[in-house]
């Protein structure tokens, strides 16, 4: 009797699981009403930020929302999932997200694991300094300065190893800590992608305090990461990005998210990652 009850319970669980799976399968159809899960950053102002009231803002969020709409999803159909840099490939490969829009630079190494659509933004490594600091106009000026970046940052190592070997590199836990140090004079400059720097500088509490130096120490083509071999989705995302550029939405998103930092962005890049 007990065995019969257990079998019935297992059967019920299996039935529920199958039903749930069937319900979830609509995510891939692109039809309205179903949900789509998209990976973004939760901690990058101007790009991908989860605000204290639970909203999501930033350029990457605007781009992802636009692309999702072109795929047949309303903003209310989107489930946002945090995509830290080290987890982006795993989230895509495991099917935890449909695609990732998270300051995701297209590199040959990453293309071995995932596919990219785009690019949709060309960023460059740059420096952020105090608005009244005229002593740093080129990267070599950092040789006598304190440079801040986050722990493990390739940007910081790029400066230290190749461009300004005598810079006093301070590595902190997050960009917000570097900004605090920059504001109070504990450090002289912060380095990472100019888009990320502009996002922080454009925050209301930081407006007017900092400026981008305007150096182009690297080229970072941001792409939308998706599962390898999904040619249909790849083609649809590229088509959406082309439309976003042509109808003026791309310019609107740049101005809304980076405008207060006087970010001198590159024009919308040509889409080169064909499916």
Tab-separated table of C-alpha atoms in Angstrom:
chain	number	residue	atom	x	y	z
A	1	UNK	CA	0.000	0.000	0.000
A	2	UNK	CA	2.765	2.362	0.943
A	3	UNK	CA	4.581	1.479	-2.288
A	4	UNK	CA	1.452	2.239	-4.303
A	5	UNK	CA	1.107	5.652	-2.607
A	6	UNK	CA	4.759	6.449	-3.262
A	7	UNK	CA	4.377	5.504	-6.931
A	8	UNK	CA	1.325	7.703	-7.211
A	9	UNK	CA	3.216	10.582	-5.625
A	10	UNK	CA	6.127	10.144	-8.042
A	11	UNK	CA	3.720	10.038	-10.966
A	12	UNK	CA	2.079	13.246	-9.766
A	13	UNK	CA	5.438	14.972	-9.484
A	14	UNK	CA	6.404	13.828	-12.975
A	15	UNK	CA	3.100	15.084	-14.363
A	16	UNK	CA	3.626	18.471	-12.737
A	17	UNK	CA	7.212	18.618	-14.030
A	18	UNK	CA	6.098	17.857	-17.560
A	19	UNK	CA	3.366	20.459	-17.339
A	20	UNK	CA	5.841	23.039	-16.079
A	21	UNK	CA	8.252	22.172	-18.873
A	22	UNK	CA	5.511	22.535	-21.446
A	23	UNK	CA	4.571	25.931	-20.029
A	24	UNK	CA	8.184	27.082	-20.088
A	25	UNK	CA	8.766	26.048	-23.675
A	26	UNK	CA	6.922	29.122	-24.941
A	27	UNK	CA	9.944	31.265	-24.051
A	28	UNK	CA	11.682	30.273	-27.280
A	29	UNK	CA	8.714	30.909	-29.546
A	30	UNK	CA	9.057	34.697	-29.622
A	31	UNK	CA	5.294	35.099	-29.270
A	32	UNK	CA	3.972	37.787	-26.949
A	33	UNK	CA	2.781	36.890	-23.467
A	34	UNK	CA	5.521	34.390	-22.626
A	35	UNK	CA	8.577	35.275	-20.572
A	36	UNK	CA	12.141	35.803	-21.749
A	37	UNK	CA	15.161	35.783	-19.416
A	38	UNK	CA	17.944	38.233	-20.228
A	39	UNK	CA	21.294	38.604	-18.460
A	40	UNK	CA	22.469	42.107	-17.510
A	41	UNK	CA	24.728	43.744	-14.951
A	42	UNK	CA	22.961	44.832	-11.761
A	43	UNK	CA	25.733	47.123	-10.466
A	44	UNK	CA	26.809	49.394	-13.343
A	45	UNK	CA	25.081	52.804	-13.399
A	46	UNK	CA	24.293	54.010	-16.909
A	47	UNK	CA	24.575	50.473	-18.312
A	48	UNK	CA	22.889	47.871	-16.142
A	49	UNK	CA	21.691	48.848	-12.691
A	50	UNK	CA	19.094	47.411	-10.336
A	51	UNK	CA	17.842	50.382	-8.334
A	52	UNK	CA	16.783	50.187	-4.657
A	53	UNK	CA	13.114	50.248	-5.706
A	54	UNK	CA	13.626	47.157	-7.871
A	55	UNK	CA	13.721	48.836	-11.285
A	56	UNK	CA	16.331	48.239	-13.982
A	57	UNK	CA	18.005	51.119	-15.815
A	58	UNK	CA	20.878	51.746	-18.208
A	59	UNK	CA	21.973	51.601	-21.830
A	60	UNK	CA	22.277	47.800	-21.861
A	61	UNK	CA	18.796	47.539	-20.330
A	62	UNK	CA	17.372	49.844	-23.021
A	63	UNK	CA	19.101	47.857	-25.786
A	64	UNK	CA	17.931	44.519	-24.350
A	65	UNK	CA	14.348	45.793	-23.969
A	66	UNK	CA	14.341	47.040	-27.569
A	67	UNK	CA	15.690	43.730	-28.909
A	68	UNK	CA	13.188	41.744	-26.815
A	69	UNK	CA	10.326	43.831	-28.239
A	70	UNK	CA	11.517	43.073	-31.773
A	71	UNK	CA	11.479	39.386	-30.814
A	72	UNK	CA	7.844	39.695	-29.691
A	73	UNK	CA	8.161	40.367	-25.963
A	74	UNK	CA	6.840	43.342	-24.024
A	75	UNK	CA	8.952	44.897	-21.259
A	76	UNK	CA	6.672	43.170	-18.719
A	77	UNK	CA	7.604	39.791	-20.241
A	78	UNK	CA	11.306	40.210	-19.416
A	79	UNK	CA	12.871	38.416	-16.453
A	80	UNK	CA	16.177	40.134	-15.666
A	81	UNK	CA	18.968	37.894	-14.401
A	82	UNK	CA	22.227	39.156	-12.926
A	83	UNK	CA	25.147	38.302	-15.200
A	84	UNK	CA	28.472	38.944	-13.432
A	85	UNK	CA	31.435	38.999	-15.828
A	86	UNK	CA	32.765	35.602	-14.732
A	87	UNK	CA	29.343	33.904	-15.131
A	88	UNK	CA	28.215	35.166	-18.534
A	89	UNK	CA	29.365	32.176	-20.600
A	90	UNK	CA	27.909	29.675	-18.114
A	91	UNK	CA	24.527	31.425	-18.010
A	92	UNK	CA	24.319	31.240	-21.805
A	93	UNK	CA	25.598	27.674	-22.204
A	94	UNK	CA	23.348	26.330	-19.416
A	95	UNK	CA	20.271	27.971	-20.917
A	96	UNK	CA	19.672	30.128	-17.834
A	97	UNK	CA	19.257	33.170	-20.110
A	98	UNK	CA	18.172	33.676	-23.708
A	99	UNK	CA	20.928	36.195	-24.274
A	100	UNK	CA	23.293	38.497	-22.351
A	101	UNK	CA	23.653	42.282	-22.729
A	102	UNK	CA	26.232	43.195	-20.096
A	103	UNK	CA	29.229	45.283	-21.290
A	104	UNK	CA	30.244	42.020	-22.975
A	105	UNK	CA	33.326	42.685	-25.124
A	106	UNK	CA	33.585	40.450	-28.180
A	107	UNK	CA	36.849	38.468	-28.049
A	108	UNK	CA	38.154	35.444	-29.932
A	109	UNK	CA	38.486	33.529	-26.670
A	110	UNK	CA	34.851	34.096	-25.724
A	111	UNK	CA	33.699	33.241	-29.255
A	112	UNK	CA	34.988	29.721	-28.697
A	113	UNK	CA	32.237	29.255	-26.094
A	114	UNK	CA	29.354	31.519	-27.177
A	115	UNK	CA	28.169	33.436	-30.232
A	116	UNK	CA	27.832	37.207	-30.407
A	117	UNK	CA	25.403	39.454	-32.247
A	118	UNK	CA	26.351	43.059	-32.896
A	119	UNK	CA	28.408	44.903	-31.835
A	120	UNK	CA	26.066	47.596	-30.538
A	121	UNK	CA	28.609	49.889	-28.814
A	122	UNK	CA	32.299	50.653	-29.274
A	123	UNK	CA	33.931	51.617	-25.974
A	124	UNK	CA	37.557	52.423	-25.125
A	125	UNK	CA	39.599	52.130	-21.987
A	126	UNK	CA	39.876	55.609	-20.497
A	127	UNK	CA	40.610	57.518	-17.301
A	128	UNK	CA	38.216	59.350	-15.011
A	129	UNK	CA	39.714	62.243	-13.017
A	130	UNK	CA	38.415	65.074	-10.846
A	131	UNK	CA	36.755	67.836	-12.870
A	132	UNK	CA	39.289	70.433	-11.713
A	133	UNK	CA	42.376	68.271	-12.354
A	134	UNK	CA	44.390	69.448	-15.357
A	135	UNK	CA	47.529	67.487	-14.482
A	136	UNK	CA	46.454	64.280	-16.228
A	137	UNK	CA	46.011	64.676	-19.980
A	138	UNK	CA	47.823	61.563	-21.224
A	139	UNK	CA	48.408	58.105	-19.819
A	140	UNK	CA	52.102	58.767	-19.070
A	141	UNK	CA	51.025	61.386	-16.524
A	142	UNK	CA	49.948	58.499	-14.284
A	143	UNK	CA	53.581	57.590	-13.565
A	144	UNK	CA	53.588	59.939	-10.591
A	145	UNK	CA	49.931	59.389	-9.636
A	146	UNK	CA	47.694	57.010	-7.713
A	147	UNK	CA	45.562	54.956	-10.086
A	148	UNK	CA	42.485	53.069	-8.901
A	149	UNK	CA	40.631	50.124	-10.409
A	150	UNK	CA	38.780	47.076	-9.185
A	151	UNK	CA	40.611	43.968	-8.050
A	152	UNK	CA	41.460	41.688	-10.969
A	153	UNK	CA	40.788	44.363	-13.581
A	154	UNK	CA	42.549	43.829	-16.901
A	155	UNK	CA	42.288	47.598	-17.477
A	156	UNK	CA	44.472	48.365	-14.466
A	157	UNK	CA	47.060	45.773	-15.410
A	158	UNK	CA	47.137	47.116	-18.974
A	159	UNK	CA	48.119	50.562	-17.648
A	160	UNK	CA	50.549	49.262	-15.038
A	161	UNK	CA	52.322	46.749	-17.283
A	162	UNK	CA	52.426	48.616	-20.590
A	163	UNK	CA	51.597	52.301	-20.341
A	164	UNK	CA	52.570	53.790	-16.968
A	165	UNK	CA	54.753	51.307	-15.050
A	166	UNK	CA	55.484	53.768	-12.238
A	167	UNK	CA	51.832	54.430	-11.457
A	168	UNK	CA	50.841	53.660	-7.864
A	169	UNK	CA	48.066	51.135	-8.508
A	170	UNK	CA	45.366	50.850	-5.856
A	171	UNK	CA	42.980	47.920	-6.376
A	172	UNK	CA	39.696	48.133	-4.485
A	173	UNK	CA	36.596	45.960	-4.287
A	174	UNK	CA	34.341	48.066	-6.499
A	175	UNK	CA	34.135	51.140	-8.707
A	176	UNK	CA	32.094	52.989	-6.085
A	177	UNK	CA	35.026	52.722	-3.666
A	178	UNK	CA	37.357	54.110	-6.330
A	179	UNK	CA	34.980	57.011	-6.948
A	180	UNK	CA	34.924	57.840	-3.237
A	181	UNK	CA	38.748	57.801	-3.223
A	182	UNK	CA	38.813	59.982	-6.335
A	183	UNK	CA	36.416	62.492	-4.792
A	184	UNK	CA	38.336	62.826	-1.518
A	185	UNK	CA	41.792	62.891	-3.138
A	186	UNK	CA	42.973	59.479	-1.958
A	187	UNK	CA	43.512	58.501	-5.618
A	188	UNK	CA	44.072	60.590	-8.750
A	189	UNK	CA	42.400	58.560	-11.490
A	190	UNK	CA	40.109	55.602	-12.117
A	191	UNK	CA	40.424	53.389	-15.183
A	192	UNK	CA	38.079	51.027	-17.038
A	193	UNK	CA	35.901	51.258	-20.182
A	194	UNK	CA	34.823	54.843	-20.916
A	195	UNK	CA	31.171	53.767	-21.093
A	196	UNK	CA	31.333	52.412	-17.534
A	197	UNK	CA	33.152	55.526	-16.297
A	198	UNK	CA	30.569	57.749	-17.998
A	199	UNK	CA	27.757	55.793	-16.385
A	200	UNK	CA	29.136	56.435	-12.914
A	201	UNK	CA	29.964	60.091	-13.624
A	202	UNK	CA	26.441	60.670	-14.965
A	203	UNK	CA	24.800	59.663	-11.672
A	204	UNK	CA	23.004	62.586	-10.068
A	205	UNK	CA	25.195	62.617	-6.957
A	206	UNK	CA	28.370	62.704	-9.103
A	207	UNK	CA	27.430	65.201	-11.806
A	208	UNK	CA	30.015	67.952	-12.233
A	209	UNK	CA	32.596	66.273	-9.986
A	210	UNK	CA	34.491	64.160	-12.528
A	211	UNK	CA	35.537	64.182	-16.183
A	212	UNK	CA	36.737	61.668	-18.747
A	213	UNK	CA	40.250	62.365	-20.041
A	214	UNK	CA	39.282	61.085	-23.498
A	215	UNK	CA	42.049	58.552	-24.111
A	216	UNK	CA	41.511	55.512	-26.293
A	217	UNK	CA	43.732	52.879	-24.748
A	218	UNK	CA	41.811	49.913	-26.171
A	219	UNK	CA	38.858	49.042	-28.386
A	220	UNK	CA	35.995	47.222	-26.653
A	221	UNK	CA	33.210	46.129	-28.992
A	222	UNK	CA	30.179	45.235	-26.861
A	223	UNK	CA	28.135	42.385	-28.277
A	224	UNK	CA	25.035	40.431	-27.294
A	225	UNK	CA	26.034	36.947	-26.189
A	226	UNK	CA	23.866	33.973	-27.113
A	227	UNK	CA	24.068	30.206	-27.325
A	228	UNK	CA	26.486	28.913	-29.940
A	229	UNK	CA	24.824	27.787	-33.149
A	230	UNK	CA	21.442	29.517	-32.656
A	231	UNK	CA	21.485	31.093	-36.110
A	232	UNK	CA	17.814	32.072	-36.100
A	233	UNK	CA	18.071	34.082	-32.875
A	234	UNK	CA	21.425	35.498	-33.991
A	235	UNK	CA	19.916	36.814	-37.220
A	236	UNK	CA	16.862	38.266	-35.442
A	237	UNK	CA	18.992	40.119	-32.864
A	238	UNK	CA	21.239	41.610	-35.557
A	239	UNK	CA	18.132	42.730	-37.459
A	240	UNK	CA	16.774	44.370	-34.292
A	241	UNK	CA	20.081	46.172	-33.691
A	242	UNK	CA	20.078	47.511	-37.261
A	243	UNK	CA	16.559	48.843	-36.764
A	244	UNK	CA	17.530	50.371	-33.405
A	245	UNK	CA	20.280	52.357	-35.160
A	246	UNK	CA	18.190	53.438	-38.136
A	247	UNK	CA	15.107	54.625	-36.235
A	248	UNK	CA	17.063	56.885	-33.849
A	249	UNK	CA	16.592	54.756	-30.735
A	250	UNK	CA	20.324	54.068	-30.340
A	251	UNK	CA	21.136	57.792	-30.175
A	252	UNK	CA	18.275	58.369	-27.740
A	253	UNK	CA	19.523	55.613	-25.419
A	254	UNK	CA	23.113	56.979	-25.453
A	255	UNK	CA	21.968	60.503	-24.628
A	256	UNK	CA	19.628	59.379	-21.857
A	257	UNK	CA	22.189	57.212	-20.076
A	258	UNK	CA	25.534	58.936	-20.670
A	259	UNK	CA	24.584	62.531	-21.541
A	260	UNK	CA	25.218	64.115	-18.116
A	261	UNK	CA	28.859	62.897	-18.226
A	262	UNK	CA	29.542	64.606	-21.584
A	263	UNK	CA	30.482	61.182	-22.935
A	264	UNK	CA	31.925	61.576	-26.429
A	265	UNK	CA	30.728	58.263	-27.753
A	266	UNK	CA	31.738	56.659	-31.009
A	267	UNK	CA	28.993	56.401	-33.668
A	268	UNK	CA	26.907	53.232	-33.584
A	269	UNK	CA	29.257	50.507	-34.839
A	270	UNK	CA	28.750	48.461	-37.979
A	271	UNK	CA	27.328	45.049	-37.231
A	272	UNK	CA	30.030	42.548	-38.115
A	273	UNK	CA	29.089	39.401	-36.185
A	274	UNK	CA	27.095	37.530	-38.818
A	275	UNK	CA	25.157	34.380	-37.921
